[in-house]
PDB file of C-alpha atoms in Angstrom:
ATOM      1  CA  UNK N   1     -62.123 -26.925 -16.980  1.00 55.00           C
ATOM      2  CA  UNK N   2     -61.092 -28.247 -20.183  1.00 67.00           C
ATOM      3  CA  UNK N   3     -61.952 -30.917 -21.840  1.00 81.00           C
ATOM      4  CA  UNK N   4     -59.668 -34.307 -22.490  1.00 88.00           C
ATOM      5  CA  UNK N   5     -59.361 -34.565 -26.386  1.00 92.00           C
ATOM      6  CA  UNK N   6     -59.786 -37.991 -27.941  1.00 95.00           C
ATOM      7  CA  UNK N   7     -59.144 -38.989 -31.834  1.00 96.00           C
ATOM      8  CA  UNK N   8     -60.896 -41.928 -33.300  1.00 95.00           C
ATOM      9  CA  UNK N   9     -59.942 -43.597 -36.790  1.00 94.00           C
ATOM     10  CA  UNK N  10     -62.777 -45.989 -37.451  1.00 91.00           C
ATOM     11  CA  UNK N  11     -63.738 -46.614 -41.348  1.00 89.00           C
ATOM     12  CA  UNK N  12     -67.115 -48.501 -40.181  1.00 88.00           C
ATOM     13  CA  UNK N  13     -69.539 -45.262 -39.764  1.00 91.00           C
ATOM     14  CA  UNK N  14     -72.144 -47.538 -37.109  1.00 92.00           C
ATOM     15  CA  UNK N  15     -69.065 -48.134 -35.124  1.00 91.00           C
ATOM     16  CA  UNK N  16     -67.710 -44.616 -35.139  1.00 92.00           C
ATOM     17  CA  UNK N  17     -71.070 -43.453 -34.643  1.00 94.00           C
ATOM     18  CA  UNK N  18     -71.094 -45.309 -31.480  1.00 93.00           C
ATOM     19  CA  UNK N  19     -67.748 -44.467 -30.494  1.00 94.00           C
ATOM     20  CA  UNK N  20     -68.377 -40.664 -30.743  1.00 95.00           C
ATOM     21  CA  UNK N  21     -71.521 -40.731 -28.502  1.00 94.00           C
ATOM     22  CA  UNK N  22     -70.442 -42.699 -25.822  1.00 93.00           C
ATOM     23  CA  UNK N  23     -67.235 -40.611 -25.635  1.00 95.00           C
ATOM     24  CA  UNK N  24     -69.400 -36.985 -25.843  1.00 94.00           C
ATOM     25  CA  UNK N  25     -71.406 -38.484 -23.517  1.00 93.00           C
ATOM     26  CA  UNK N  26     -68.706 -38.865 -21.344  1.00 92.00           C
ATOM     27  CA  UNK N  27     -67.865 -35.311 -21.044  1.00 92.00           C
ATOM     28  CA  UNK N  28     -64.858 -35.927 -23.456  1.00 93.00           C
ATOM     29  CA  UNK N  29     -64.098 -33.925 -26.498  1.00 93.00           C
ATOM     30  CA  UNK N  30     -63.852 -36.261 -29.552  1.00 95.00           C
ATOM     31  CA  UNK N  31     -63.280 -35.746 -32.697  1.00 95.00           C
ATOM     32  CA  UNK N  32     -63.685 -39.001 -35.266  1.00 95.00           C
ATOM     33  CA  UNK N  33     -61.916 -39.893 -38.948  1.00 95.00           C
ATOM     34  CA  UNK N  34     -62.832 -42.257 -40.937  1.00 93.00           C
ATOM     35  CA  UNK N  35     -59.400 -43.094 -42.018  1.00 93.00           C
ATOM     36  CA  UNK N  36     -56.026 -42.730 -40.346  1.00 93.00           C
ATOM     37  CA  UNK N  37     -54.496 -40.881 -42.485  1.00 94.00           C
ATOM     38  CA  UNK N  38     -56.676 -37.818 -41.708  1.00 94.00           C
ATOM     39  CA  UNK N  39     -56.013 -38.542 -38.415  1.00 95.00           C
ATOM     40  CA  UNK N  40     -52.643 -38.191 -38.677  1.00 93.00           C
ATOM     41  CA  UNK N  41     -53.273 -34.507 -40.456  1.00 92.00           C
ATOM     42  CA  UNK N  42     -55.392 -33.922 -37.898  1.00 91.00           C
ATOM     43  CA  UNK N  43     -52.320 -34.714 -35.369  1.00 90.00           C
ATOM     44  CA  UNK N  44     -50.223 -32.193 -36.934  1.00 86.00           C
ATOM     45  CA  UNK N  45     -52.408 -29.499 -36.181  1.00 85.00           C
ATOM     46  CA  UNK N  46     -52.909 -30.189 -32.372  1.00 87.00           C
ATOM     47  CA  UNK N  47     -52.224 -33.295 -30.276  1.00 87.00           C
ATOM     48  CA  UNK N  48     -55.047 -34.782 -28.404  1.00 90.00           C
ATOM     49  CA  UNK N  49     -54.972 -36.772 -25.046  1.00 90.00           C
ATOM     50  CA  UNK N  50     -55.882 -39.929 -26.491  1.00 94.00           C
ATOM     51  CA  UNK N  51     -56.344 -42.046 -29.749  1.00 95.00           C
ATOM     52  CA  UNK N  52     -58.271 -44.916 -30.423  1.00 94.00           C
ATOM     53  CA  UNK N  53     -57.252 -46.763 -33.687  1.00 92.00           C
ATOM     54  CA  UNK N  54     -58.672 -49.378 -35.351  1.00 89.00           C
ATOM     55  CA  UNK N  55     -56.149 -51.680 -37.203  1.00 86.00           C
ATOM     56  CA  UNK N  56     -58.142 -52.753 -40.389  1.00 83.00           C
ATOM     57  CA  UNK N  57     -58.605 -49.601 -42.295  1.00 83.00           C
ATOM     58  CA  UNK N  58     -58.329 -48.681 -46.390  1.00 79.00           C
ATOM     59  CA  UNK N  59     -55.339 -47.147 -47.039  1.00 82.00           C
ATOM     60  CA  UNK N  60     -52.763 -47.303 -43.623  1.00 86.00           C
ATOM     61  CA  UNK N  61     -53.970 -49.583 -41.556  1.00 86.00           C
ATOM     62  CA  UNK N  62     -53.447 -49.080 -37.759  1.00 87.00           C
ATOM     63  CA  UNK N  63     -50.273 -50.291 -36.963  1.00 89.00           C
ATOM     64  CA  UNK N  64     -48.475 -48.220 -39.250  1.00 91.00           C
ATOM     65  CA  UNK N  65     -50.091 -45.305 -38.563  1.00 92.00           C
ATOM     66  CA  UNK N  66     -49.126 -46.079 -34.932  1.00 91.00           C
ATOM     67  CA  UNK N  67     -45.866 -46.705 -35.686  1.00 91.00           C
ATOM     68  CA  UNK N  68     -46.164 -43.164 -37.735  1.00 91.00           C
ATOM     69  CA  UNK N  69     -47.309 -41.275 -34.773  1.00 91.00           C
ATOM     70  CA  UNK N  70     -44.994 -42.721 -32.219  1.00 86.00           C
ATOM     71  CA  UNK N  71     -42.195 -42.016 -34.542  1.00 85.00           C
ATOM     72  CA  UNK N  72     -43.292 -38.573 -35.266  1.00 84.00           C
ATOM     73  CA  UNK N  73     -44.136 -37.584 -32.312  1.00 80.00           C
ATOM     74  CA  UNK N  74     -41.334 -39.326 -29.437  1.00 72.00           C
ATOM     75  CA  UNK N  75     -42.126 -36.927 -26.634  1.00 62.00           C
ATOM     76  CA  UNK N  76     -45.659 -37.228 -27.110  1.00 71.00           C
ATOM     77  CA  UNK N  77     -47.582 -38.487 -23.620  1.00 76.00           C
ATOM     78  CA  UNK N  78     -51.094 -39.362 -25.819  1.00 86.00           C
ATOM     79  CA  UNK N  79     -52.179 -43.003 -24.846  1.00 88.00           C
ATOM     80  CA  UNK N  80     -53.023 -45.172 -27.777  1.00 91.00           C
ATOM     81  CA  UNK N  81     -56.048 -48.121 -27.713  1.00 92.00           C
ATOM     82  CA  UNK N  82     -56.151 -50.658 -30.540  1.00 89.00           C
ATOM     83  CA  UNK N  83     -59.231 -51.709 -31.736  1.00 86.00           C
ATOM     84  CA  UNK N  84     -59.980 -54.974 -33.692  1.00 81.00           C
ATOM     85  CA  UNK N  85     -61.551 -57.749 -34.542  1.00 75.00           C
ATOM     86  CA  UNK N  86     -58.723 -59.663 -34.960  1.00 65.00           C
ATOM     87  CA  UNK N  87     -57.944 -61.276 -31.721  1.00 62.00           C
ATOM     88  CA  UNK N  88     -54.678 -63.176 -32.448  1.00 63.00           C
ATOM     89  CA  UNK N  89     -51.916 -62.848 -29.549  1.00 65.00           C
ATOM     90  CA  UNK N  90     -49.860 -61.942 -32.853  1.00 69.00           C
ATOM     91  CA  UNK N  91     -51.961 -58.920 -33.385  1.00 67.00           C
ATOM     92  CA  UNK N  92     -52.383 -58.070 -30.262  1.00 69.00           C
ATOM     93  CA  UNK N  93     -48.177 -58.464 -29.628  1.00 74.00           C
ATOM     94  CA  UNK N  94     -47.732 -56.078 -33.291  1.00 75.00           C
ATOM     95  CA  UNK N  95     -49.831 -53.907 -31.730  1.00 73.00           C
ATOM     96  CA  UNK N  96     -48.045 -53.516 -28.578  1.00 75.00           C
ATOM     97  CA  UNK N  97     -44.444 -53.340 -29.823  1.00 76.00           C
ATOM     98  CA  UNK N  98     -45.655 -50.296 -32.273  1.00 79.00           C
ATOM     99  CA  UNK N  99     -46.530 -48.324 -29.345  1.00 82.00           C
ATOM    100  CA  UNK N 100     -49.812 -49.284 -28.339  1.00 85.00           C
ATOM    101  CA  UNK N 101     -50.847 -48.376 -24.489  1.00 85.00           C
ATOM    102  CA  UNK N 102     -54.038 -50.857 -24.641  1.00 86.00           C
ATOM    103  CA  UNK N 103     -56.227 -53.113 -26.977  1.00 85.00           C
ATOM    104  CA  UNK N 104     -59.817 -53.713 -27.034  1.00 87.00           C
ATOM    105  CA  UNK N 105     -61.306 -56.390 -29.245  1.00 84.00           C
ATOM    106  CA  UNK N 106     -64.342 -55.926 -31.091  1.00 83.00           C
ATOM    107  CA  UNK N 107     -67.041 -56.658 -30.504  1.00 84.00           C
ATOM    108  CA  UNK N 108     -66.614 -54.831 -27.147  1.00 86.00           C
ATOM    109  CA  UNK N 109     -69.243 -53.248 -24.681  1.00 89.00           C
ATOM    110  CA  UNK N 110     -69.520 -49.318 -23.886  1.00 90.00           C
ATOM    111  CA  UNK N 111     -68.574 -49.808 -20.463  1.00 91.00           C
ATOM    112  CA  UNK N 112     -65.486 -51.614 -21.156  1.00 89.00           C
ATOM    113  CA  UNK N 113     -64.412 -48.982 -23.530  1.00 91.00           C
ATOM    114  CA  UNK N 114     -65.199 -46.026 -21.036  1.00 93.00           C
ATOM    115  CA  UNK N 115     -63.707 -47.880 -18.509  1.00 91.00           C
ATOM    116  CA  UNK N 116     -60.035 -48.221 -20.683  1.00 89.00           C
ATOM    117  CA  UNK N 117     -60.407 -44.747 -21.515  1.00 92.00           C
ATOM    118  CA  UNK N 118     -60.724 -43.416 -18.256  1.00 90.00           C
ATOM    119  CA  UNK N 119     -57.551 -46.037 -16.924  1.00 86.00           C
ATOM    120  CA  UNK N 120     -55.054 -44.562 -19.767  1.00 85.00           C
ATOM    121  CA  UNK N 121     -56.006 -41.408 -19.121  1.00 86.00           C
ATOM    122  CA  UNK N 122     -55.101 -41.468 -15.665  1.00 80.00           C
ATOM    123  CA  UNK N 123     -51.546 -43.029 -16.423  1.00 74.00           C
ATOM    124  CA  UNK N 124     -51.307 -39.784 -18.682  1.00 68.00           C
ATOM    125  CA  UNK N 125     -52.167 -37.562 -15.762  1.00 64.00           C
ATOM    126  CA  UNK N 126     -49.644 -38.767 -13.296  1.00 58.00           C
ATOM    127  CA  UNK N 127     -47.200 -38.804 -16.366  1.00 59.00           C
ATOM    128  CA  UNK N 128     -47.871 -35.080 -16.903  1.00 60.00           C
ATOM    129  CA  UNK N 129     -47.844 -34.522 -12.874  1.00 57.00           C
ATOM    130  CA  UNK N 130     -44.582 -35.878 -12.537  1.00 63.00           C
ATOM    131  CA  UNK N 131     -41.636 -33.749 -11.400  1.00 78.00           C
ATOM    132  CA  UNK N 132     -39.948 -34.217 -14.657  1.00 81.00           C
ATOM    133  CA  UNK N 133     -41.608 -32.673 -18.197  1.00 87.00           C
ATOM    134  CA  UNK N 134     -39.597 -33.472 -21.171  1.00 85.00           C
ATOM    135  CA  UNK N 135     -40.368 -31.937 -24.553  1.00 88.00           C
ATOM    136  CA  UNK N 136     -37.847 -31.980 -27.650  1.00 88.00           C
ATOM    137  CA  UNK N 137     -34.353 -31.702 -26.077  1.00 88.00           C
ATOM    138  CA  UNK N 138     -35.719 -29.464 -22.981  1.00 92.00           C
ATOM    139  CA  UNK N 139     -35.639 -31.300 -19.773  1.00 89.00           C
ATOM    140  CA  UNK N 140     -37.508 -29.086 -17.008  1.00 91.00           C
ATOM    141  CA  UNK N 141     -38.015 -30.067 -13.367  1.00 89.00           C
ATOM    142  CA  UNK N 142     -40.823 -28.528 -11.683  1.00 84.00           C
ATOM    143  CA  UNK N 143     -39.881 -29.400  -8.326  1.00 82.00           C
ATOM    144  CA  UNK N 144     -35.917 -28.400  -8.279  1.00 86.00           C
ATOM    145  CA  UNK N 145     -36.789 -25.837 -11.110  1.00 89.00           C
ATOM    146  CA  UNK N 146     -33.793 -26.967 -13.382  1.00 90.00           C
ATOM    147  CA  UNK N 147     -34.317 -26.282 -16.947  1.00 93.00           C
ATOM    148  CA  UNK N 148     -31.705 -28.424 -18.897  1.00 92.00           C
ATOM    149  CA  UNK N 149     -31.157 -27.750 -22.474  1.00 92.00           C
ATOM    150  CA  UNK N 150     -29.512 -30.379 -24.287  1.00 85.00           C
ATOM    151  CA  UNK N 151     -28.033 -31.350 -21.072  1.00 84.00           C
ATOM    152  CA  UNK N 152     -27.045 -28.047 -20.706  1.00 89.00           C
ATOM    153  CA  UNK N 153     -28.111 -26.182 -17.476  1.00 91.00           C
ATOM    154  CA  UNK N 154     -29.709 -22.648 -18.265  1.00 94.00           C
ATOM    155  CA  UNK N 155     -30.726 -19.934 -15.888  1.00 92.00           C
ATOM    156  CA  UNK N 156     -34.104 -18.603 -16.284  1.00 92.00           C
ATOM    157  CA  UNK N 157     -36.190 -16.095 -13.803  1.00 89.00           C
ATOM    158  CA  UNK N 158     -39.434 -17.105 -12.370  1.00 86.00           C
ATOM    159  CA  UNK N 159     -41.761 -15.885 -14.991  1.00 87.00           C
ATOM    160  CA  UNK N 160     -39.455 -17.008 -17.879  1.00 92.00           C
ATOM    161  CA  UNK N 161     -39.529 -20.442 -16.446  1.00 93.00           C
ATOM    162  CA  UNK N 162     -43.178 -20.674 -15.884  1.00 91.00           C
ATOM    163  CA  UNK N 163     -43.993 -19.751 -19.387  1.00 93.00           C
ATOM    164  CA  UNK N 164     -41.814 -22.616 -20.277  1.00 95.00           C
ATOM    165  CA  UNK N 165     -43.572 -24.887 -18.405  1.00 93.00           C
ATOM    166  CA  UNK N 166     -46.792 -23.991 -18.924  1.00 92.00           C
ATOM    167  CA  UNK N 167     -45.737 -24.270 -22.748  1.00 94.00           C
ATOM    168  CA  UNK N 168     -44.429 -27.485 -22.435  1.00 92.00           C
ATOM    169  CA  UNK N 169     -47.694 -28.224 -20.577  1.00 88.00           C
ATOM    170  CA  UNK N 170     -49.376 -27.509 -23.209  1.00 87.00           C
ATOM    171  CA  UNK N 171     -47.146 -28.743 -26.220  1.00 87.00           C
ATOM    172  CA  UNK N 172     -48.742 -28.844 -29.339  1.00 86.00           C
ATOM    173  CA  UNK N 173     -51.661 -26.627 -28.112  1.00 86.00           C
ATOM    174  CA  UNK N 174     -51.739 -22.708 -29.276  1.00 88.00           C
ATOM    175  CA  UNK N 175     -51.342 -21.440 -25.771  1.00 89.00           C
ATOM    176  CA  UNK N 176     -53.123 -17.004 -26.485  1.00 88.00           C
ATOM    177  CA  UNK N 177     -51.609 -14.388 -24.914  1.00 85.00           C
ATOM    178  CA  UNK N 178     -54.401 -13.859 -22.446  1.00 83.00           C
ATOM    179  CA  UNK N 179     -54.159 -16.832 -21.211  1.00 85.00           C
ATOM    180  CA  UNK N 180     -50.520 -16.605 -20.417  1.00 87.00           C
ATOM    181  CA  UNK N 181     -51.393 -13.538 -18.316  1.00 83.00           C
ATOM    182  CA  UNK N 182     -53.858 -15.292 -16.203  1.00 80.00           C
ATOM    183  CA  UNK N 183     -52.279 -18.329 -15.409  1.00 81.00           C
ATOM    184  CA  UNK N 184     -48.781 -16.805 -14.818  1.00 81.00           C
ATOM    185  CA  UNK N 185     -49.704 -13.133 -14.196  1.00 73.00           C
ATOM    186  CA  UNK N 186     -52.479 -14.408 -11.903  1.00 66.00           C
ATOM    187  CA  UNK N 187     -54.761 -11.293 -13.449  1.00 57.00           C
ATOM    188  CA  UNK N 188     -57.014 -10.769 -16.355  1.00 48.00           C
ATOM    189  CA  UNK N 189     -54.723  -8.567 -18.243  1.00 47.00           C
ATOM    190  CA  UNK N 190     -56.850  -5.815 -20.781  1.00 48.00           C
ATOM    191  CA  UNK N 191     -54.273  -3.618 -21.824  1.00 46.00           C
ATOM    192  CA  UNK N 192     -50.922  -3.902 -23.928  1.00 52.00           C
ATOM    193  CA  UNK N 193     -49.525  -7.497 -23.680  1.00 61.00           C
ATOM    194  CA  UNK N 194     -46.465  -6.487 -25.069  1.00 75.00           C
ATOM    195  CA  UNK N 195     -44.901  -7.806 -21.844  1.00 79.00           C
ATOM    196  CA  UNK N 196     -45.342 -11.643 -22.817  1.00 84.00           C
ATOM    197  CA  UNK N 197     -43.469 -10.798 -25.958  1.00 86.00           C
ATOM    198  CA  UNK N 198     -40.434  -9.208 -23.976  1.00 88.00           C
ATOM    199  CA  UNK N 199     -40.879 -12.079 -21.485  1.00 89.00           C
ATOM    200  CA  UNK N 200     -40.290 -14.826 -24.819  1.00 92.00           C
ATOM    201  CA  UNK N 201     -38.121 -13.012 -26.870  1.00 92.00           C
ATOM    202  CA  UNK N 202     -35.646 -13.217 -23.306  1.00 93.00           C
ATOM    203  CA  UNK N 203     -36.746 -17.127 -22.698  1.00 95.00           C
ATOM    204  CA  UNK N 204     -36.274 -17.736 -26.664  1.00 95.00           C
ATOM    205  CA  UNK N 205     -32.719 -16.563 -26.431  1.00 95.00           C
ATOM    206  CA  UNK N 206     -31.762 -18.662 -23.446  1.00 95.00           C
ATOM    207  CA  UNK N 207     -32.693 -21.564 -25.120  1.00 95.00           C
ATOM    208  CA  UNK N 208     -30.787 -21.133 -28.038  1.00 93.00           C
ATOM    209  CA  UNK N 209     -31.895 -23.310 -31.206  1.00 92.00           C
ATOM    210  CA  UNK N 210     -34.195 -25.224 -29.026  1.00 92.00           C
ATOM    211  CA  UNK N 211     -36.268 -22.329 -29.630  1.00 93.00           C
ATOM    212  CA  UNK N 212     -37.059 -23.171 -32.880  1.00 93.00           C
ATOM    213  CA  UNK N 213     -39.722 -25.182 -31.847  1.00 93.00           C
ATOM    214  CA  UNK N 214     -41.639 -22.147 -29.779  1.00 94.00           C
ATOM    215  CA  UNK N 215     -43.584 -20.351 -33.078  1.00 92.00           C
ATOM    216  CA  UNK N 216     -45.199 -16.832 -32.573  1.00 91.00           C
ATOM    217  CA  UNK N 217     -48.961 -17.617 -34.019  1.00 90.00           C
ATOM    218  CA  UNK N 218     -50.311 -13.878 -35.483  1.00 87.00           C
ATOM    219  CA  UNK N 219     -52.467 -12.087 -33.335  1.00 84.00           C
ATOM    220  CA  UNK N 220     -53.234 -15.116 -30.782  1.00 88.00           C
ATOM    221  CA  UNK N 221     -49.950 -16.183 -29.062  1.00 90.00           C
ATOM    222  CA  UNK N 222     -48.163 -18.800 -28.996  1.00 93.00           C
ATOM    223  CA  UNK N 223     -47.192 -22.539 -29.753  1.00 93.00           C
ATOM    224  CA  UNK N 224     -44.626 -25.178 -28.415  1.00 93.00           C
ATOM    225  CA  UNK N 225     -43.956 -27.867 -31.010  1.00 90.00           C
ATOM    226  CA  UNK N 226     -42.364 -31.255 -31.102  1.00 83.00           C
ATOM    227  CA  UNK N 227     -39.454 -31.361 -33.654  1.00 76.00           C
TER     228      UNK N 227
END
């Protein structure tokens, strides 16, 4: 099974330190920055599960960044903890109204930390089990199996639609070809996969310029973006 991804952006290495073991311990994948801004980069290149942010940091500072990421990134179901020292219900509100999904003050325990983890990542679960997945201007409903494309209803056959989804799934992720195979297919697939191709080049022209944000990665498969 794969692993829950979690960014941190601490600029106090003891803290981060701490942060990244009790997360690996966990079972979680984490991967820590010592600024936000790298974070950010880091964002563009795949989207994790969850971020923890601290607000004072050198250069942007938590909030914006947060309000960077939320911005950038609208369909995006990645929960967001604040941490801080300061405790001010100001700070605590700013945080909230840029998009935060929780806030920890520092000095906090493991446990408590863990324990908010684990809580936001459930809300992201039953988010992503939902009927409804929404990515871009693609509206797909797993349970009627209406795609909608800019409001626009669009007829898709079984396997078309479940690459979609499992795309959409997966937004932001580099989904291989193999992988496709399996999970839709239901088979380990060691021959020609020139079939997935056929199967997206069909999907990519039934959702006209929505497509844009499906890109072809070389030699590995493919990627749904946000846009």
């Amino acid at each position: 099974m794969k692993k829950q991804l979690i960014y941190t952006a601490e600029d106090d290495d003891s803290i981060r330190e701490l942060i990244t073991y009790a997360i690996t311990n966990e079972g979680y994948d984490v991967r820590a920055f010592s600024s936000a801004d790298t974070l950010l980069q880091e964002c563009e290149k795949l989207l994790p599960d969850l971020i923890l942010l601290d607000i004072m940091m050198a250069g942007t500072d938590g909030i914006k960044a947060l309000k960077d990421f939320r911005q950038k990134y609208k369909s995006a179901s990645t929960s967001v903890i604040m941490l801080t020292a300061k405790a001010s219900e100001m700070n605590k509100i700013a945080g909230l109204d840029a998009g935060a999904d929780d806030y920890i003050t520092k000095p906090f325990s493991v446990l408590e930390l863990m324990a908010r983890i684990r809580a936001n990542l459930r809300k992201k679960s039953a988010v992503i089990s939902s009927s409804e997945i929404i990515v871009n201007s693609i509206v797909l409903n797993q349970e009627s199996r209406v795609v909608l494309v800019e409001n626009k209803k669009i007829t898709l056959t079984n396997k078309e639609f479940e690459l979609l989804k499992y795309l959409m799934l997966n937004v932001g992720n580099v989904v291989e070809r193999d992988t496709l195979l399996k999970e839709i297919w239901g088979y380990e697939y060691f021959g020609e996969t020139r079939t997935i191709d056929i199967h997206m080049k069909n999907l990519r022209e039934k959702l006209g310029t929505s497509a844009e944000a499906i890109q072809s990665v070389r030699g590995v498969g493919y990627i749904l973006t946000r846009i």
